[in-house]
Short mmCIF file of C-alpha atoms in Angstrom, two decimals:
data_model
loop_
_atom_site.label_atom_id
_atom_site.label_comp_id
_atom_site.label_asym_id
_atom_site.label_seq_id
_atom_site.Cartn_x
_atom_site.Cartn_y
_atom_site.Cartn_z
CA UNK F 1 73.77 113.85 -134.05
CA UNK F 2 76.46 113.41 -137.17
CA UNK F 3 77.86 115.81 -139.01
CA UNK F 4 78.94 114.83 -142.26
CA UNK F 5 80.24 116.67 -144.92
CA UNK F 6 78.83 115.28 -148.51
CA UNK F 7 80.27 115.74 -151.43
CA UNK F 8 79.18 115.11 -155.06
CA UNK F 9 79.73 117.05 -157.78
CA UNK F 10 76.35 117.04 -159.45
CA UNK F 11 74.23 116.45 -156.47
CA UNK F 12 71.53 119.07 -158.33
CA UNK F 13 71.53 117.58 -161.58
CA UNK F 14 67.65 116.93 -161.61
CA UNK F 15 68.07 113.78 -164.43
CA UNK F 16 70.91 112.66 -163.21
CA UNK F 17 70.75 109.13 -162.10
CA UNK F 18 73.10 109.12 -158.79
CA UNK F 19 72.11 112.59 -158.38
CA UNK F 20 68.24 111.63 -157.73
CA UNK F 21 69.86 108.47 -155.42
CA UNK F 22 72.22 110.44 -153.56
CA UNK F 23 69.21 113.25 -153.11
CA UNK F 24 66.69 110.39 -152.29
CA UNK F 25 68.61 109.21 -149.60
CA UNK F 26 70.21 112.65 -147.98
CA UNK F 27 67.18 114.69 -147.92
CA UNK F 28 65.12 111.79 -146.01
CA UNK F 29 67.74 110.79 -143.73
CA UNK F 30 66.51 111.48 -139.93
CA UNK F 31 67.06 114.70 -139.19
CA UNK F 32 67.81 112.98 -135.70
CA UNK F 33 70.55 111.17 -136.12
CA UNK F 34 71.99 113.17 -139.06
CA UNK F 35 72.59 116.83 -140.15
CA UNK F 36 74.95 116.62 -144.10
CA UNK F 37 76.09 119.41 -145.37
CA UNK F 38 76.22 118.83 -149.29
CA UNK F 39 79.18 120.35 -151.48
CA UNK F 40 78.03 120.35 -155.07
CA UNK F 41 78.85 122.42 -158.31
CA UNK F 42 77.23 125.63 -158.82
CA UNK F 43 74.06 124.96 -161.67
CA UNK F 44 70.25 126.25 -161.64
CA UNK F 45 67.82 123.38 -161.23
CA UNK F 46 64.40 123.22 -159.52
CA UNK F 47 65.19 120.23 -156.94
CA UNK F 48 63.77 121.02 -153.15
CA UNK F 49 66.46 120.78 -151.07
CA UNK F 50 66.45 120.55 -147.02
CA UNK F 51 70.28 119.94 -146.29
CA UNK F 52 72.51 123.07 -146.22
CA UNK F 53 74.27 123.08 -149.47
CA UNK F 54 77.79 124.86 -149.91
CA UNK F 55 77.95 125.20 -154.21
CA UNK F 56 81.55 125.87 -156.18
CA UNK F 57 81.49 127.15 -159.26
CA UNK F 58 82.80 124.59 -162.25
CA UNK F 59 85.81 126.25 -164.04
CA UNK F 60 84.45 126.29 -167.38
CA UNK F 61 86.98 127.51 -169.33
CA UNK F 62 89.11 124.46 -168.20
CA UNK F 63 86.41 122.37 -168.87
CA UNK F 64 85.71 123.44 -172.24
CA UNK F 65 89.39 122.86 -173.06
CA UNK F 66 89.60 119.46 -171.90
CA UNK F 67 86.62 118.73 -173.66
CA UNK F 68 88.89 119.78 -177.07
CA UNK F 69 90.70 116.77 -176.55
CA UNK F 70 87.52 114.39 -176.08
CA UNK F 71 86.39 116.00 -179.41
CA UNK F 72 89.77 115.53 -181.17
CA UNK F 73 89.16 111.75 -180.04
CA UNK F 74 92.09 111.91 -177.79
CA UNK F 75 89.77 111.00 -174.49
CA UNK F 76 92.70 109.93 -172.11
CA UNK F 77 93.69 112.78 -170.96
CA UNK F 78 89.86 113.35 -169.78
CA UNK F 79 89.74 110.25 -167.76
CA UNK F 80 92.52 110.63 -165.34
CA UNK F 81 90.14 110.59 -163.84
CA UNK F 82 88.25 112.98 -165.60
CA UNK F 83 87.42 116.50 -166.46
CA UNK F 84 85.80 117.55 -163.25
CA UNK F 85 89.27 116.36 -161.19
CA UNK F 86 90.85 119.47 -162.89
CA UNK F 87 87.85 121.91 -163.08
CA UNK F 88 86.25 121.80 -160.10
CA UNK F 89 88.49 119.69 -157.55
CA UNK F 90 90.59 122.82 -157.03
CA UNK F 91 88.39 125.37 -156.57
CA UNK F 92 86.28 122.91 -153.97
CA UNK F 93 89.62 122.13 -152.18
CA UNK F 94 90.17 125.72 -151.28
CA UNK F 95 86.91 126.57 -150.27
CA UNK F 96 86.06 123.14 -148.40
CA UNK F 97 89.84 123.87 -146.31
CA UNK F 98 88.07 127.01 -145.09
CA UNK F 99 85.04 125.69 -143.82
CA UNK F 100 86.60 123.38 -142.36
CA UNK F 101 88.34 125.98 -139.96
CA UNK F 102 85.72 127.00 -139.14
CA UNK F 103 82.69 124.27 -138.31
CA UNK F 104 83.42 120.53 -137.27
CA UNK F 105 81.94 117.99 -139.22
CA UNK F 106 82.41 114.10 -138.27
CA UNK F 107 83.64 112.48 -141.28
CA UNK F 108 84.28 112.88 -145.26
CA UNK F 109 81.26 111.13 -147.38
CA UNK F 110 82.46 111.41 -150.88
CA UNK F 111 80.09 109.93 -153.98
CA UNK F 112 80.80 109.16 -157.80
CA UNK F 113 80.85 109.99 -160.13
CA UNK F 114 83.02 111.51 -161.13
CA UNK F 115 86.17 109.69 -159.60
CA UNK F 116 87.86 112.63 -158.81
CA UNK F 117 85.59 113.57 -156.19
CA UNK F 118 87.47 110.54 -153.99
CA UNK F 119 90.67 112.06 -154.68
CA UNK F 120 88.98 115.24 -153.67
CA UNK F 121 87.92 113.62 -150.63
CA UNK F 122 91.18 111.87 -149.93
CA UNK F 123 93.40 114.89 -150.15
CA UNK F 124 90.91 116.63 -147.48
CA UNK F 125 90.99 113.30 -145.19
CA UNK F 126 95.08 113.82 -145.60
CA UNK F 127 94.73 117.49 -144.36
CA UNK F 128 92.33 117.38 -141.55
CA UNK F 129 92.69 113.33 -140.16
CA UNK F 130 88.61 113.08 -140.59
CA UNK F 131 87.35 109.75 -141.92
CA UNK F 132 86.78 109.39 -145.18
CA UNK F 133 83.61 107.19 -147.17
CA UNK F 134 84.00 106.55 -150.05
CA UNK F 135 80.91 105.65 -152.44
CA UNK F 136 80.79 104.12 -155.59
CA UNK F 137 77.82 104.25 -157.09
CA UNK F 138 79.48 103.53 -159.98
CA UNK F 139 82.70 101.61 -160.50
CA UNK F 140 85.48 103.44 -161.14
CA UNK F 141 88.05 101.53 -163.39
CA UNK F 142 85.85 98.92 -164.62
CA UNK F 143 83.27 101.30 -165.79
CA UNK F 144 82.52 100.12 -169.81
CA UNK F 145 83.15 103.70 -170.83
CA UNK F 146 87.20 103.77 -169.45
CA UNK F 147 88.86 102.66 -173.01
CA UNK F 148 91.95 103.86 -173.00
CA UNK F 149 93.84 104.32 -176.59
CA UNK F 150 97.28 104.33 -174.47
CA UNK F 151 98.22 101.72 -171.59
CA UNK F 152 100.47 104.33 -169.44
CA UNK F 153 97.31 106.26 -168.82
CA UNK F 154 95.03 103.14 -167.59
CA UNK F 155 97.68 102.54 -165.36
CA UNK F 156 98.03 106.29 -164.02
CA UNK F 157 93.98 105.49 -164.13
CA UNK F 158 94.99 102.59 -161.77
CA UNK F 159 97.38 103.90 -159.82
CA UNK F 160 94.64 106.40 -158.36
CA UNK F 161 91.95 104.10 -157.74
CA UNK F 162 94.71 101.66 -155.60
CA UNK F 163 95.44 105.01 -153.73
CA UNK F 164 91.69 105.82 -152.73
CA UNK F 165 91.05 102.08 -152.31
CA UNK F 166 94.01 102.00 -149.61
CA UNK F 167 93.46 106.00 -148.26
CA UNK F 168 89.97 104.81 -147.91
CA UNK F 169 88.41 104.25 -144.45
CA UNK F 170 85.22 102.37 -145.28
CA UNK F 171 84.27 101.90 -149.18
CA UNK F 172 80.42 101.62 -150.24
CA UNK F 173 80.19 99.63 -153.34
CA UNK F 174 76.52 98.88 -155.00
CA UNK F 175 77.13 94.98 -155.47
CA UNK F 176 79.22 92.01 -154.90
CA UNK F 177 80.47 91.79 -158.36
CA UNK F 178 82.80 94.98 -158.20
CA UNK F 179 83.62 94.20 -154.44
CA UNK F 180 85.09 91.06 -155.40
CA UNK F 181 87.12 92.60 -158.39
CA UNK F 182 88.68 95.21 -155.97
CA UNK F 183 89.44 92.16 -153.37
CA UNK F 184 91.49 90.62 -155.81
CA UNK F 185 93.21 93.32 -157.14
CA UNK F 186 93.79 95.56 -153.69
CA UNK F 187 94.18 92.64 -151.41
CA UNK F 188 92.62 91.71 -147.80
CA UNK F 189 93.01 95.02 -146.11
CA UNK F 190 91.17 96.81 -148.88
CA UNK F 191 88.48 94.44 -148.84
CA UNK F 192 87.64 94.20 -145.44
CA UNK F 193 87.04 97.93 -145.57
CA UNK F 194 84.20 97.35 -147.87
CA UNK F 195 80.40 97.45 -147.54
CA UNK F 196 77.96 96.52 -150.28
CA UNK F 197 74.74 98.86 -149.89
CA UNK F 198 71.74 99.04 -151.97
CA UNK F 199 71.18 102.21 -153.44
CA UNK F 200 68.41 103.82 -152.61
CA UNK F 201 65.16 105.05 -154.71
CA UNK F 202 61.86 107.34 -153.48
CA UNK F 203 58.63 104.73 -153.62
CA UNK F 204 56.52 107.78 -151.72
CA UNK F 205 54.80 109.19 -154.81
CA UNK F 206 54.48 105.89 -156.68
CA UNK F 207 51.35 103.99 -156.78
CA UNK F 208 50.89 100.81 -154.86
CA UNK F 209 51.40 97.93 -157.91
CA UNK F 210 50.30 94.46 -157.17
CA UNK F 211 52.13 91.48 -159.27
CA UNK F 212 50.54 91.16 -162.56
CA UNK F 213 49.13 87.79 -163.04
CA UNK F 214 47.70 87.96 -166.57
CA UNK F 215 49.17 89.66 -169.51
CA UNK F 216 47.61 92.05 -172.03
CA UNK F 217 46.32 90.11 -175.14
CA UNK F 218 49.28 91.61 -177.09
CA UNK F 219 52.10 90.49 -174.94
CA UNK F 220 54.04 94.21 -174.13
CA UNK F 221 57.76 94.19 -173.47
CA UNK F 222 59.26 97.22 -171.97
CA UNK F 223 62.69 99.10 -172.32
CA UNK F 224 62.89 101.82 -170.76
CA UNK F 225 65.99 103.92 -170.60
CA UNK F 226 68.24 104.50 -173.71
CA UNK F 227 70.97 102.23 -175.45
CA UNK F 228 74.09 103.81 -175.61
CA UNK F 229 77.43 102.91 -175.69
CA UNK F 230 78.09 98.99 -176.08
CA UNK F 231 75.00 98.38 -175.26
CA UNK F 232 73.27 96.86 -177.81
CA UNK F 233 69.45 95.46 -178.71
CA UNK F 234 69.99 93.15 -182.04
CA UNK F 235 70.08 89.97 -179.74
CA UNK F 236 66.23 90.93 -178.71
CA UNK F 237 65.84 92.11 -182.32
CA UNK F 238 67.41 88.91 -183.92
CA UNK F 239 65.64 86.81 -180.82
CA UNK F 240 62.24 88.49 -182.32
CA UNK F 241 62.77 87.60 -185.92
CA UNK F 242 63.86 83.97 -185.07
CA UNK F 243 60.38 83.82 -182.83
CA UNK F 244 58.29 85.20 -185.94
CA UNK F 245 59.99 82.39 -188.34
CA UNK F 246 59.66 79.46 -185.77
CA UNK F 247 56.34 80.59 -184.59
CA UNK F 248 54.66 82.31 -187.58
CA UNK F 249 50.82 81.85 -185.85
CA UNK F 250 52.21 84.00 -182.80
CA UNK F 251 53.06 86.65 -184.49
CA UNK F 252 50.21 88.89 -183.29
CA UNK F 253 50.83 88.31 -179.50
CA UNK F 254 53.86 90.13 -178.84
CA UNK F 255 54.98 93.76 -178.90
CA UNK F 256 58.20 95.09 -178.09
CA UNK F 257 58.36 99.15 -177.00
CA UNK F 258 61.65 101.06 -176.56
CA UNK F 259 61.75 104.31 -174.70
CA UNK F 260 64.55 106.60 -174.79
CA UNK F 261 67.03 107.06 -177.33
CA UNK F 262 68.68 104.21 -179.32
CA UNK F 263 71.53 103.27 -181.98
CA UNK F 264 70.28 104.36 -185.20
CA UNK F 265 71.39 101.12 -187.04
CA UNK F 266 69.39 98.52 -184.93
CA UNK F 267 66.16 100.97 -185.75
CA UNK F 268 66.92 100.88 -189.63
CA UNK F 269 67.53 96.93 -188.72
CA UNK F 270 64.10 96.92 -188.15
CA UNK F 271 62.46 98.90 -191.03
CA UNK F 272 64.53 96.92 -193.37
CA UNK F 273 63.64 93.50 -192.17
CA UNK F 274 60.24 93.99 -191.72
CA UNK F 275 59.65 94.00 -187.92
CA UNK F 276 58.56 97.65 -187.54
CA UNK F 277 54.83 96.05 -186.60
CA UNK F 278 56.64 94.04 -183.88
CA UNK F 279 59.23 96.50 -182.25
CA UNK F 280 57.97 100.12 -181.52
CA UNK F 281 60.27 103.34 -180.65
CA UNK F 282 58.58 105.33 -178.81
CA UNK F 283 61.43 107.64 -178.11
CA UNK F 284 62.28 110.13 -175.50
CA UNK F 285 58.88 110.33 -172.73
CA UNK F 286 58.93 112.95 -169.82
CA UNK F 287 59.62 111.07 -166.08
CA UNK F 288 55.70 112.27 -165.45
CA UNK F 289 54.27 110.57 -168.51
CA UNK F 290 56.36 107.33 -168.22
CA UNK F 291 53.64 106.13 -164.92
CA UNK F 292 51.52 104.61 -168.48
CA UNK F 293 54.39 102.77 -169.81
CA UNK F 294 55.35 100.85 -166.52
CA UNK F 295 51.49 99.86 -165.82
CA UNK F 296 50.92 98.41 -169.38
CA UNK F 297 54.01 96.64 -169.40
CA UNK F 298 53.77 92.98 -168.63
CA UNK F 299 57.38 92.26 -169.03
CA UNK F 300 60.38 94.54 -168.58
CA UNK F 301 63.38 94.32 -170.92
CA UNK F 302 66.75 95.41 -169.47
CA UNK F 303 69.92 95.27 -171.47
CA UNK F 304 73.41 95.65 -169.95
CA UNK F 305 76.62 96.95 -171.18
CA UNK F 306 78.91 94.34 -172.94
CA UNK F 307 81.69 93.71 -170.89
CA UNK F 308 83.51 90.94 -169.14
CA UNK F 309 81.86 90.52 -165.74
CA UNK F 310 79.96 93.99 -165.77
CA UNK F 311 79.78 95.11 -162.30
CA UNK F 312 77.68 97.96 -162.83
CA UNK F 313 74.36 98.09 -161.04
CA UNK F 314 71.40 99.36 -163.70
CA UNK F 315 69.40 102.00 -161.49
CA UNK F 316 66.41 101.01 -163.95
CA UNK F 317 66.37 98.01 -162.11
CA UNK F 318 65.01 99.47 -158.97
CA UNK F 319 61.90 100.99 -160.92
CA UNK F 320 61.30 97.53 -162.72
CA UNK F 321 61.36 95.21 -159.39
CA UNK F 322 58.65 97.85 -157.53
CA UNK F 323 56.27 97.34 -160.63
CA UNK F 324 56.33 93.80 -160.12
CA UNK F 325 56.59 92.36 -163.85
CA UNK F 326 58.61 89.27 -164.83
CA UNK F 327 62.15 90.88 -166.12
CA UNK F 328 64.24 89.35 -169.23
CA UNK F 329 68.30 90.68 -168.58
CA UNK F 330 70.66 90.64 -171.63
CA UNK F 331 73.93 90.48 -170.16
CA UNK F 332 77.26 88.87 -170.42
CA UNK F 333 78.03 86.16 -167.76
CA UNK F 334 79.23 86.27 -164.32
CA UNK F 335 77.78 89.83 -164.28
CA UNK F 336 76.29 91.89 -161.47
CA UNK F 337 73.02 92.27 -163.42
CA UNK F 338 72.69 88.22 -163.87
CA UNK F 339 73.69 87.40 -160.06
CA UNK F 340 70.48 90.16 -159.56
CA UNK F 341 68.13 88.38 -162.13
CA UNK F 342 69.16 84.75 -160.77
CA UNK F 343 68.62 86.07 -156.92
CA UNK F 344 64.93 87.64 -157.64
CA UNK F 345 63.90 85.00 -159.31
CA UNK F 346 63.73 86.76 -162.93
CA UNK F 347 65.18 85.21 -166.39
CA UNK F 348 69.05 85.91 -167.76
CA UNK F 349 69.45 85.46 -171.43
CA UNK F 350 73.27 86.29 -172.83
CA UNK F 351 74.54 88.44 -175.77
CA UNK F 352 74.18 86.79 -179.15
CA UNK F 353 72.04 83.74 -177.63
CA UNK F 354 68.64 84.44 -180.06
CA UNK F 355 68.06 80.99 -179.46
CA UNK F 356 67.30 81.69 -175.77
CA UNK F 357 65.22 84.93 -176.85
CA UNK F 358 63.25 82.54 -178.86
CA UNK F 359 62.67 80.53 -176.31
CA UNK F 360 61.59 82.85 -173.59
CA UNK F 361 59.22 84.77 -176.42
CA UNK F 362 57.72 81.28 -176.39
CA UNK F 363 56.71 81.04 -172.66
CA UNK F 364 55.95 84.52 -172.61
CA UNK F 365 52.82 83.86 -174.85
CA UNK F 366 51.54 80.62 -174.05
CA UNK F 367 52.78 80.50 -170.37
CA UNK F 368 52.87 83.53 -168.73
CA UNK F 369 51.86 82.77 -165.64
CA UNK F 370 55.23 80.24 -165.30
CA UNK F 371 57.22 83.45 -165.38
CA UNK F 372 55.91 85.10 -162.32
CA UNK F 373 57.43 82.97 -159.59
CA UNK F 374 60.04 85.84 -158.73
CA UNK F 375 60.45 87.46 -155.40
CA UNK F 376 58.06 90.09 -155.53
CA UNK F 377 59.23 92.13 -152.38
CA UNK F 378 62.66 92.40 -153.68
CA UNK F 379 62.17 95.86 -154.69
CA UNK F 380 62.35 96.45 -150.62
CA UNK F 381 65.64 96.52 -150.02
CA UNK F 382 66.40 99.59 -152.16
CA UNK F 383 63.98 101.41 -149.28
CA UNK F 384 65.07 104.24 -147.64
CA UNK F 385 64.36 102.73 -144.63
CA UNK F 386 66.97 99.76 -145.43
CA UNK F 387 69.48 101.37 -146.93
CA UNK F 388 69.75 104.03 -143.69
CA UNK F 389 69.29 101.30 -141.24
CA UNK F 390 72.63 99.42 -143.35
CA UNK F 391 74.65 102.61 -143.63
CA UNK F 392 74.02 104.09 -140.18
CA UNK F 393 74.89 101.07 -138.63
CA UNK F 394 78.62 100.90 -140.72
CA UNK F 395 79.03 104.55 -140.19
CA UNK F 396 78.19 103.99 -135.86
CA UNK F 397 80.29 100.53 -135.85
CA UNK F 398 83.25 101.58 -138.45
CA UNK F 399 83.63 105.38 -138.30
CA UNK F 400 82.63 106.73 -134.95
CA UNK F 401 83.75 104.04 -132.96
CA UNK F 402 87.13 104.24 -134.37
CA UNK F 403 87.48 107.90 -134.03
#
């Protein structure tokens, strides 16, 4: 049996997207072949845990200062890496060096965000010789969110990345887009220490979903998730309008819902243009109530951050290939998301290309049925079952091995 030591900072957080897929795959490994203990922050939350958990308390009076600075707008100083790498890291260094005295563990399994937790997790690899993993769930540099106002501190950004990259025994990265990126910037020893591994989602208390072969009479498009950052939805918006002028006697077959929060001038986009019977905000929805949305859906929208050759993998994606719809991805080219799309068999369309919306609305309505020719058993490599057979076979071959 293995004994690694997990760490991720927010490994409760019950909403928290790599939370749930960390959770989802290290309370169902087999108790067998593997017995984690998680290191986590200190929080209340009402997740059922069967791993041994050691918690550290979050500093958060050195948090709250640091977050002064985001507030004054002066945000580099938070992403070096970030906050947590200065109000938690410590505090988890000390204790972690204890335990480590006094029960043997196997290797160092460290998971972002945030990106400090590798630095965390290379420092204790330095101290102690164990191996270290190193998952991204995210990326790290190349996340859309890293906009620095002053070069010297995207370089220090750099500079740590390159040193986890190279400390690094094996790196877990969620797609071939990002792996790539670090190839050519870290060079041939960094990349052969790198694994792409689905992440992982629970499918045990979902209903069984057959492909839907014939649409509601009102065509319904689901988002679901919110649209922050440089994300953005007047492409679909503009894409809709251009459909309603071309194709004026379709205008009652299509609906477009958004769930979850969104920017507040594509909604008043809307109202003022006159599409408010066409695109629907349905807001925030509770996880429980959301079952309803996904089963009247006939086509799931996802829209991706705007950035060159975005290698960040949308975990929304997982829930829209189990429920078997055709999937329309606004993206920017060469990105993770479109090498996805293109792969299962489900349609691309690019920022600012309404044309394309148009044209997709168009086949929606009067050929449906051409749109669901994707691979409907993709969702099955995001398994829990597949992603432990992939990772417990680099962890064997790579790690122990090598000890």
């Amino acid at each position: 049996m293995l004994k690694p030591l997990v760490i991720l900072f927010g490994y409760k957080e019950v909403h928290n997207a790599s939370a749930q897929i960390a959770r989802t795959f290290w309370e169902n490994v087999p108790s067998a072949d593997y017995s984690p203990t998680i290191v986590c922050a200190k929080m209340e939350s009402e997740v059922d845990l069967r791993n041994p958990i050691i918690q550290v308390k979050n500093n958060r009076i050195v948090h709250n200062f640091l977050a002064f600075f985001r507030r004054m707008k002066f945000k580099d100083i938070t992403m070096i890496p970030d906050v947590e790498g200065y109000s938690w890291n410590p505090a988890v260094l000390r204790i972690v060096k204890k335990e480590l005295t006094s029960n043997k563990y196997d290797y160092i399994h460290t998971i972002s965000s945030p990106q400090s937790t590798h630095l965390l997790g290379l420092r204790l690899k330095q101290l102690t010789g164990l191996p270290l993993v190193v998952q991204c769930n995210d990326p790290w540099h190349d996340t859309s969110g890293r906009k620095y106002c002053l070069d010297k501190f995207a370089k220090l950004d750099l500079k740590y990345e390159e040193e986890v990259a190279k400390g690094a025994d094996i790196i877990i990265h969620t797609n071939n887009v990002i792996a790539d990126i670090w190839h050519e910037r870290y060079g041939e020893d960094v990349y052969n220490k790198i694994r792409v591994v689905p992440l992982s989602f629970n499918i045990y208390n979902l209903p069984t979903v057959q492909k839907k072969e014939k649409p509601n009479d009102k065509l319904i498009i689901s988002h679901i998730g919110n649209i922050y950052s440089s994300r953005s939805s007047m492409t679909i918006i503009k894409g809709v309008e251009k459909f309603l002028s071309d194709y004026p006697n379709y205008g009652n077959k299509i609906e477009i819902h958004f769930v979850g929060g969104v920017h507040q001038q594509e909604m008043d986009y809307v109202h003022e243009h006159g599409l408010s019977e066409h695109i629907k905000y349905l807001g925030k929805i509770d996880p429980e109530k959301l079952q309803s949305i996904y089963e009247q859906t006939d086509i799931f929208l996802l829209i991706d951050v705007i950035i060159k050759r975005n290698p960040n993998y949308p975990s929304k994606l997982m829930m829209y290939y189990y429920y078997q719809r055709p999937i329309l991805g606004l993206t920017t080219p060469n990105s993770n998301l479109e090498e996805e799309l293109r792969n299962s068999g489900h349609t691309v369309c690019y920022y600012d290309n309404t044309e394309s919306i148009c044209s997709f609305l168009k086949k929606a309505v009067t050929d449906y049925h051409s749109l669901t020719y994707f691979k409907t058993n993709y969702w099955e490599k995001h398994t829990i079952e597949n992603v432990f057979s992939i990772y417990n076979t680099i962890i064997r071959e790579d790690i122990i091995k090598n000890k």
